[in-house]
Short mmCIF file of C-alpha atoms and ligand atoms in Angstrom, two decimals:
data_model
loop_
_atom_site.label_atom_id
_atom_site.label_comp_id
_atom_site.label_asym_id
_atom_site.label_seq_id
_atom_site.Cartn_x
_atom_site.Cartn_y
_atom_site.Cartn_z
CA MET A 1 -21.04 -0.27 21.98
CA GLY A 2 -17.41 0.77 23.28
CA SER A 3 -18.52 1.76 26.73
CA ARG A 4 -20.09 -1.79 27.29
CA LEU A 5 -17.38 -3.66 25.87
CA ARG A 6 -15.63 -5.69 28.74
CA SER A 7 -11.91 -4.45 29.41
CA GLY A 8 -9.51 -7.35 27.55
CA ALA A 9 -11.93 -7.84 24.69
CA ALA A 10 -9.97 -7.74 21.44
CA VAL A 11 -10.02 -8.01 17.73
CA SER A 12 -6.87 -8.91 15.20
CA VAL A 13 -6.34 -7.70 11.86
CA ARG A 14 -4.33 -8.59 9.20
CA ALA A 15 -2.80 -5.41 7.14
CA CYS A 16 -1.58 -7.10 3.73
CA ALA A 17 1.14 -4.98 1.48
CA LYS A 18 0.71 -3.89 -2.06
CA ILE A 19 2.89 -3.45 -4.78
CA ASN A 20 2.08 -1.08 -8.09
CA LEU A 21 2.10 -3.20 -11.21
CA THR A 22 2.17 -0.10 -12.98
CA LEU A 23 2.13 3.39 -12.28
CA ARG A 24 1.90 6.27 -14.52
CA VAL A 25 1.17 9.86 -13.78
CA THR A 26 -1.20 11.56 -15.83
CA GLY A 27 -1.66 15.03 -14.68
CA VAL A 28 -1.30 17.45 -11.61
CA ARG A 29 -4.81 18.24 -10.15
CA ALA A 30 -5.86 21.72 -8.83
CA ASP A 31 -5.79 20.20 -5.18
CA GLY A 32 -1.67 19.75 -5.95
CA TYR A 33 -2.11 15.77 -5.64
CA HIS A 34 -1.13 14.23 -9.04
CA GLY A 35 -3.46 12.27 -11.39
CA LEU A 36 -2.55 8.55 -11.50
CA ARG A 37 -3.27 5.38 -13.39
CA THR A 38 -2.19 2.74 -11.25
CA VAL A 39 -2.61 -0.95 -11.31
CA PHE A 40 -2.44 -1.99 -7.53
CA GLN A 41 -1.77 -5.89 -6.53
CA SER A 42 -1.88 -7.18 -2.74
CA LEU A 43 0.71 -9.28 -1.19
CA ALA A 44 0.47 -11.76 1.51
CA MET A 45 3.13 -10.08 3.44
CA HIS A 46 1.41 -8.25 6.28
CA ASP A 47 1.25 -6.34 9.69
CA THR A 48 -1.09 -7.71 12.11
CA LEU A 49 -2.91 -5.48 14.61
CA THR A 50 -4.52 -6.19 17.62
CA PHE A 51 -7.14 -3.84 19.22
CA VAL A 52 -7.99 -4.70 22.85
CA ALA A 53 -10.53 -2.69 24.95
CA THR A 54 -8.62 -0.81 27.74
CA ARG A 55 -9.37 1.79 30.04
CA GLY A 56 -8.46 5.45 29.39
CA PRO A 57 -7.46 7.24 26.60
CA PHE A 58 -6.79 5.54 22.91
CA ARG A 59 -3.09 4.32 22.83
CA ILE A 60 -0.85 2.58 20.10
CA GLU A 61 1.60 0.25 20.82
CA CYS A 62 4.37 -0.60 18.13
CA ASP A 63 6.97 -3.07 17.78
CA ASP A 64 9.29 -1.10 15.55
CA PRO A 65 10.49 2.06 17.31
CA ARG A 66 10.67 3.91 13.94
CA CYS A 67 6.70 3.82 13.56
CA PRO A 68 4.90 6.92 15.29
CA THR A 69 2.72 5.78 18.12
CA ASP A 70 1.06 9.64 18.27
CA ASP A 71 -1.90 11.04 16.12
CA SER A 72 0.68 11.27 13.27
CA ASN A 73 -0.04 7.60 13.02
CA LEU A 74 -2.96 6.61 10.45
CA VAL A 75 -4.25 4.19 12.66
CA TRP A 76 -4.77 6.93 15.41
CA ARG A 77 -6.62 9.51 12.71
CA ALA A 78 -8.84 6.27 11.07
CA ALA A 79 -9.88 5.78 14.72
CA SER A 80 -10.85 9.11 15.41
CA LEU A 81 -13.22 9.09 12.40
CA VAL A 82 -15.00 5.79 12.81
CA TRP A 83 -15.01 7.29 16.51
CA GLN A 84 -16.82 10.43 14.75
CA ALA A 85 -18.69 8.72 12.36
CA MET A 86 -20.14 6.43 15.04
CA GLY A 87 -21.55 9.56 16.27
CA ARG A 88 -19.36 9.64 19.46
CA ARG A 89 -18.35 12.86 20.97
CA GLY A 90 -15.44 13.65 23.34
CA GLU A 91 -12.19 12.56 23.40
CA LEU A 92 -11.05 9.06 21.50
CA ARG A 93 -10.89 6.02 24.64
CA GLY A 94 -11.10 2.85 25.45
CA VAL A 95 -8.84 1.08 23.15
CA THR A 96 -5.27 0.17 22.74
CA ALA A 97 -4.18 -0.50 19.32
CA GLN A 98 -0.90 -3.02 19.02
CA ILE A 99 0.64 -2.97 15.68
CA LYS A 100 3.25 -5.96 14.94
CA LYS A 101 4.87 -3.75 12.11
CA ARG A 102 6.60 -6.39 9.01
CA ILE A 103 5.87 -3.86 6.19
CA PRO A 104 8.73 -1.30 6.22
CA LEU A 105 7.84 2.29 6.65
CA GLN A 106 8.22 4.77 3.54
CA SER A 107 8.74 1.53 1.20
CA GLY A 108 6.28 2.18 -1.31
CA LEU A 109 4.31 -1.07 -0.11
CA GLY A 110 1.44 0.43 1.53
CA GLY A 111 2.12 -0.35 5.15
CA GLY A 112 0.79 2.81 6.68
CA SER A 113 -2.25 3.13 4.64
CA SER A 114 -3.07 -0.82 4.76
CA ASP A 115 -2.91 -0.45 8.81
CA ALA A 116 -5.24 2.49 8.53
CA ALA A 117 -7.94 0.39 6.46
CA ALA A 118 -7.02 -2.23 8.79
CA ALA A 119 -8.10 0.17 12.06
CA ILE A 120 -11.54 0.89 10.04
CA ARG A 121 -12.46 -2.65 9.67
CA GLY A 122 -10.75 -3.78 13.05
CA LEU A 123 -12.64 -1.09 15.10
CA SER A 124 -15.94 -1.16 13.82
CA ARG A 125 -15.84 -5.14 14.63
CA LEU A 126 -14.63 -4.32 18.31
CA TRP A 127 -17.48 -1.33 18.77
CA ARG A 128 -20.02 -3.65 16.88
CA THR A 129 -20.47 -1.21 14.21
CA THR A 130 -21.01 -1.34 10.36
CA LEU A 131 -20.28 1.59 8.38
CA PRO A 132 -22.35 1.91 5.23
CA GLU A 133 -20.50 1.09 2.46
CA PRO A 134 -19.84 4.75 1.03
CA LEU A 135 -19.05 6.15 4.63
CA GLU A 136 -16.31 3.77 5.28
CA ARG A 137 -15.05 4.63 1.63
CA SER A 138 -15.11 8.34 2.13
CA VAL A 139 -13.34 7.91 5.83
CA ALA A 140 -10.76 5.48 4.17
CA ALA A 141 -10.32 8.36 1.45
CA ARG A 142 -9.96 11.18 3.90
CA LEU A 143 -6.83 9.25 5.34
CA GLY A 144 -4.93 8.78 2.15
CA ALA A 145 -5.02 7.99 -1.47
CA ASP A 146 -3.90 4.65 -0.89
CA VAL A 147 -6.11 3.59 1.66
CA PRO A 148 -9.48 2.90 0.26
CA PHE A 149 -7.67 -0.01 -2.30
CA PHE A 150 -7.00 -1.93 1.13
CA LEU A 151 -10.67 -1.71 1.39
CA GLY A 152 -10.91 -4.46 -1.17
CA GLY A 153 -7.02 -5.67 -2.42
CA GLY A 154 -6.93 -8.23 -4.88
CA THR A 155 -6.01 -6.42 -8.25
CA ALA A 156 -7.66 -2.94 -9.14
CA LEU A 157 -6.92 0.14 -11.36
CA GLY A 158 -6.57 3.15 -9.63
CA LEU A 159 -7.55 6.63 -11.01
CA GLU A 160 -7.64 10.07 -9.99
CA ARG A 161 -5.36 10.17 -6.79
CA GLY A 162 -5.49 6.54 -6.85
CA ASP A 163 -8.51 6.39 -5.00
CA LEU A 164 -11.12 6.08 -7.85
CA LEU A 165 -10.90 2.09 -7.92
CA PHE A 166 -12.25 -0.35 -10.22
CA PRO A 167 -11.39 -3.77 -9.37
CA LEU A 168 -9.72 -5.92 -11.99
CA VAL A 169 -10.01 -9.80 -12.51
CA ASP A 170 -6.96 -10.96 -10.45
CA PHE A 171 -3.64 -10.93 -11.85
CA ALA A 172 -2.09 -14.62 -12.38
CA PRO A 173 -0.67 -15.98 -8.92
CA THR A 174 2.96 -14.88 -8.53
CA TRP A 175 5.88 -15.05 -6.63
CA VAL A 176 7.03 -11.90 -5.81
CA THR A 177 10.45 -10.67 -4.17
CA LEU A 178 10.77 -7.68 -2.64
CA VAL A 179 14.29 -5.76 -1.92
CA ILE A 180 14.03 -3.32 0.55
CA PRO A 181 17.06 -0.47 0.51
CA PRO A 182 18.29 0.64 4.06
CA PHE A 183 16.55 4.43 3.12
CA GLY A 184 12.88 5.08 3.08
CA VAL A 185 11.49 7.53 0.42
CA SER A 186 8.76 10.02 1.29
CA THR A 187 5.52 9.66 -1.07
CA GLN A 188 5.93 13.48 -0.92
CA ASP A 189 9.59 13.82 -1.91
CA ALA A 190 9.30 11.44 -4.51
CA PHE A 191 6.30 13.53 -6.45
CA GLY A 192 8.10 16.49 -5.74
CA TRP A 193 11.39 15.18 -7.25
CA PHE A 194 9.06 13.70 -10.23
CA ASP A 195 7.72 17.42 -10.63
CA GLY A 196 11.24 18.89 -10.73
CA ASP A 197 12.43 16.48 -13.23
CA CYS A 198 9.32 17.42 -15.41
CA VAL A 199 10.14 21.13 -15.50
CA SER A 200 13.74 20.65 -16.32
CA ALA A 201 12.92 18.42 -18.87
CA ARG A 202 10.14 20.30 -20.60
CA PRO A 203 9.25 23.55 -19.16
CA ASP A 204 6.05 23.68 -20.71
CA SER A 205 4.75 20.38 -19.65
CA PRO A 206 4.74 20.04 -16.09
CA ILE A 207 3.66 15.88 -16.17
CA ASP A 208 5.89 14.95 -19.25
CA GLY A 209 8.53 13.00 -17.10
CA PRO A 210 11.82 12.21 -17.38
CA ASN A 211 11.33 8.63 -18.52
CA ARG A 212 7.70 9.28 -20.56
CA ARG A 213 7.88 7.77 -23.95
CA ARG A 214 6.39 9.71 -26.92
CA ASP A 215 5.35 6.63 -28.89
CA GLU A 216 3.05 5.67 -25.88
CA GLY A 217 0.16 3.12 -27.19
CA GLY A 218 -3.23 2.97 -25.67
CA PHE A 219 -4.10 1.38 -22.25
CA TRP A 220 -5.41 -1.78 -22.01
CA ILE A 221 -6.57 -4.28 -19.33
CA GLY A 222 -7.77 -7.92 -20.68
CA ALA A 223 -8.38 -11.08 -19.72
CA THR A 224 -6.26 -13.57 -20.65
CA GLY A 225 -8.51 -16.54 -21.95
CA GLY A 226 -11.26 -14.62 -20.02
CA ARG A 227 -9.67 -15.24 -16.25
CA ARG A 228 -6.58 -13.38 -15.58
CA THR A 229 -5.54 -9.35 -15.39
CA ARG A 230 -2.81 -8.65 -18.33
CA LEU A 231 -1.53 -5.13 -19.13
CA ALA A 232 -0.18 -4.12 -22.62
CA PRO A 233 3.84 -4.54 -22.45
CA GLY A 234 4.81 -0.66 -22.68
CA GLU A 235 2.00 -0.37 -19.48
CA TYR A 236 4.78 -2.18 -17.30
CA ARG A 237 6.14 0.99 -15.85
CA ASN A 238 6.73 3.29 -12.71
CA ASP A 239 6.56 6.87 -13.95
CA LEU A 240 8.42 7.91 -10.19
CA GLU A 241 11.19 5.34 -10.77
CA ALA A 242 13.46 7.40 -12.88
CA SER A 243 13.55 10.54 -10.30
CA VAL A 244 13.78 8.66 -7.24
CA ALA A 245 16.89 6.60 -8.93
CA ALA A 246 18.31 9.49 -9.81
CA ARG A 247 18.69 10.38 -6.06
CA HIS A 248 19.14 6.70 -4.95
CA PRO A 249 21.15 4.57 -7.83
CA ASP A 250 20.89 1.32 -5.58
CA ILE A 251 17.19 1.41 -6.93
CA SER A 252 18.29 1.01 -10.87
CA ARG A 253 21.09 -1.60 -9.66
CA ILE A 254 18.19 -3.84 -7.95
CA VAL A 255 15.81 -3.71 -10.51
CA ARG A 256 18.89 -4.74 -12.99
CA ALA A 257 20.01 -7.27 -10.60
CA LEU A 258 16.42 -8.78 -10.07
CA ARG A 259 15.65 -8.95 -13.71
CA ARG A 260 19.56 -11.17 -14.29
CA ARG A 261 18.28 -13.43 -11.63
CA GLY A 262 15.17 -14.42 -13.60
CA ALA A 263 12.31 -11.68 -12.76
CA HIS A 264 10.04 -11.38 -15.72
CA TYR A 265 9.60 -8.14 -14.59
CA SER A 266 10.75 -5.77 -11.82
CA ALA A 267 10.25 -2.32 -10.95
CA MET A 268 10.46 -0.09 -8.18
CA SER A 269 7.05 -0.02 -5.94
CA GLY A 270 4.65 3.26 -5.73
CA SER A 271 7.10 6.33 -4.47
CA GLY A 272 10.01 4.03 -3.40
CA SER A 273 12.17 2.72 -1.85
CA SER A 274 11.42 -1.04 -2.31
CA VAL A 275 11.63 -2.83 -5.37
CA PHE A 276 9.86 -5.90 -6.39
CA GLY A 277 10.61 -8.82 -8.92
CA LEU A 278 7.91 -11.05 -9.88
CA PHE A 279 9.01 -14.89 -10.48
CA THR A 280 7.16 -18.03 -12.01
CA SER A 281 9.15 -20.36 -9.17
CA LYS A 282 9.48 -19.66 -5.56
CA GLU A 283 12.92 -21.40 -5.97
CA LEU A 284 13.97 -18.72 -8.27
CA ALA A 285 12.42 -15.68 -6.04
CA THR A 286 14.44 -17.22 -2.94
CA GLN A 287 17.84 -17.47 -4.70
CA ALA A 288 17.16 -13.79 -5.71
CA ALA A 289 16.32 -12.89 -2.20
CA GLY A 290 19.10 -14.50 -1.17
CA ALA A 291 21.55 -12.83 -3.39
CA LEU A 292 20.13 -9.41 -3.07
CA SER A 293 20.27 -9.30 1.06
CA LYS A 294 23.24 -7.41 1.35
CA ASN A 295 24.66 -3.86 1.60
CA GLY A 296 21.97 -3.48 4.30
CA ARG A 297 19.02 -4.44 2.05
CA LEU A 298 16.36 -6.68 3.33
CA ALA A 299 14.77 -9.00 0.94
CA VAL A 300 11.31 -11.02 1.52
CA VAL A 301 9.78 -13.58 -0.32
CA THR A 302 5.67 -13.29 -0.76
CA ALA A 303 3.02 -14.03 -3.26
CA THR A 304 0.20 -12.13 -4.99
CA VAL A 305 -2.96 -12.21 -3.09
CA GLY A 306 -6.38 -12.16 -4.84
CA ARG A 307 -9.79 -10.41 -4.14
CA ILE A 308 -11.61 -13.58 -2.33
CA ARG A 309 -8.19 -14.50 -0.57
CA TYR A 310 -7.66 -11.18 0.41
CA ALA A 311 -11.13 -11.07 2.49
CA ALA A 312 -10.79 -14.20 4.29
CA LEU A 313 -7.40 -12.95 5.13
CA THR A 314 -7.79 -9.41 6.50
CA ASP A 315 -11.37 -10.27 7.95
CA PRO A 316 -11.22 -9.04 11.67
CA ARG A 317 -11.04 -11.94 14.05
CA PRO A 318 -12.06 -11.68 17.75
CA LEU A 319 -9.43 -13.01 20.35
CA LEU A 320 -10.69 -15.38 22.62
CA GLN A 321 -10.08 -14.06 26.40
CA ALA A 322 -8.42 -16.46 29.02
O1 C5P B 1 -2.48 10.78 0.22
P1 C5P B 1 -0.89 10.43 0.86
O2 C5P B 1 -1.01 11.16 2.33
O3 C5P B 1 -0.84 9.10 1.01
O4 C5P B 1 -0.28 11.35 -0.02
C1 C5P B 1 1.19 11.80 0.63
C2 C5P B 1 1.64 12.83 -0.37
O5 C5P B 1 2.34 12.57 -1.74
C3 C5P B 1 0.49 13.83 -0.65
O6 C5P B 1 0.80 15.23 0.22
C4 C5P B 1 1.19 14.41 -2.02
O7 C5P B 1 2.30 15.11 -2.04
C5 C5P B 1 1.73 13.15 -2.52
N1 C5P B 1 0.68 12.55 -3.76
C6 C5P B 1 0.66 13.03 -4.97
N2 C5P B 1 -0.34 12.63 -5.59
C7 C5P B 1 -1.00 11.40 -5.50
C8 C5P B 1 -0.48 10.61 -4.44
C9 C5P B 1 -0.14 11.32 -3.10
O8 C5P B 1 1.11 14.04 -5.26
N3 C5P B 1 -1.85 10.79 -6.28
#
């Protein structure tokens, strides 16, 4: 356990990003959260977290000065919950969490949530504990609606707040160009704008979003040839996109530009601000990234990651001590 750890023992964990291949808002819940029907997809792009056994109180260090290093960081809250779940009392201590941040903040790519899931895994390994799976899931759900997805990754359908998860057969391996505008969007703002736009569009229906189609067909998830997840064409949409794009028109410009440059689908991810394009070839994905990295935008080429590779990529690794 922590107190018996040699100072300097360390564990490193990758925290992969996600996109939402589709995001439908199905209602507003009694707890104020929105009901969702979303398909999460994990990506190879990742932060790296290293947990080092140190003396003294818990600390976070991050190479991105915009990332909070106090107890508002989900990594801190994850550490507290794991500490309590292990039956520890008193002040959280004995570890420094070092975060190498590559997933931009407030980009809809799940960086904070993925870091939190990585903290649950990494600290469990460092503290040599195994939380029973239901406890691990409930710790993750307490940290945020997206966090449970990052325990398993791959392709998954998320219902309720997005935290009731159904693993799907992996989406076909795909190149992904991410374009991150020079502004972020807070999740709370995006849902607030969506609600406001719904009320002004149809006062009697708080969930009938501005871009919602009346002729909506059923939702189906199938497998092409029994192997890959496929969504019905009408399901490829993000209900939050129109409301965020109304405040940040660059979002729609990027969506259109990615399609012009060969993406077979492009949309805003989650609550924004990033926009993704799906490409069948790395060359096209790279060309699109080159063309779109201007006006303060960051463009990155990455790829989808299936469930088995996700497990290998995000498995905590003990670091050898000098
Ligand atoms: O769960 P998380 O802390 O990531 O959510 C941030 C905010 O986003 C919530 O406080 C809520 O306002 C909004 N949200 C929502 N419905 C969801 C997920 C998030 O309204 N399903």
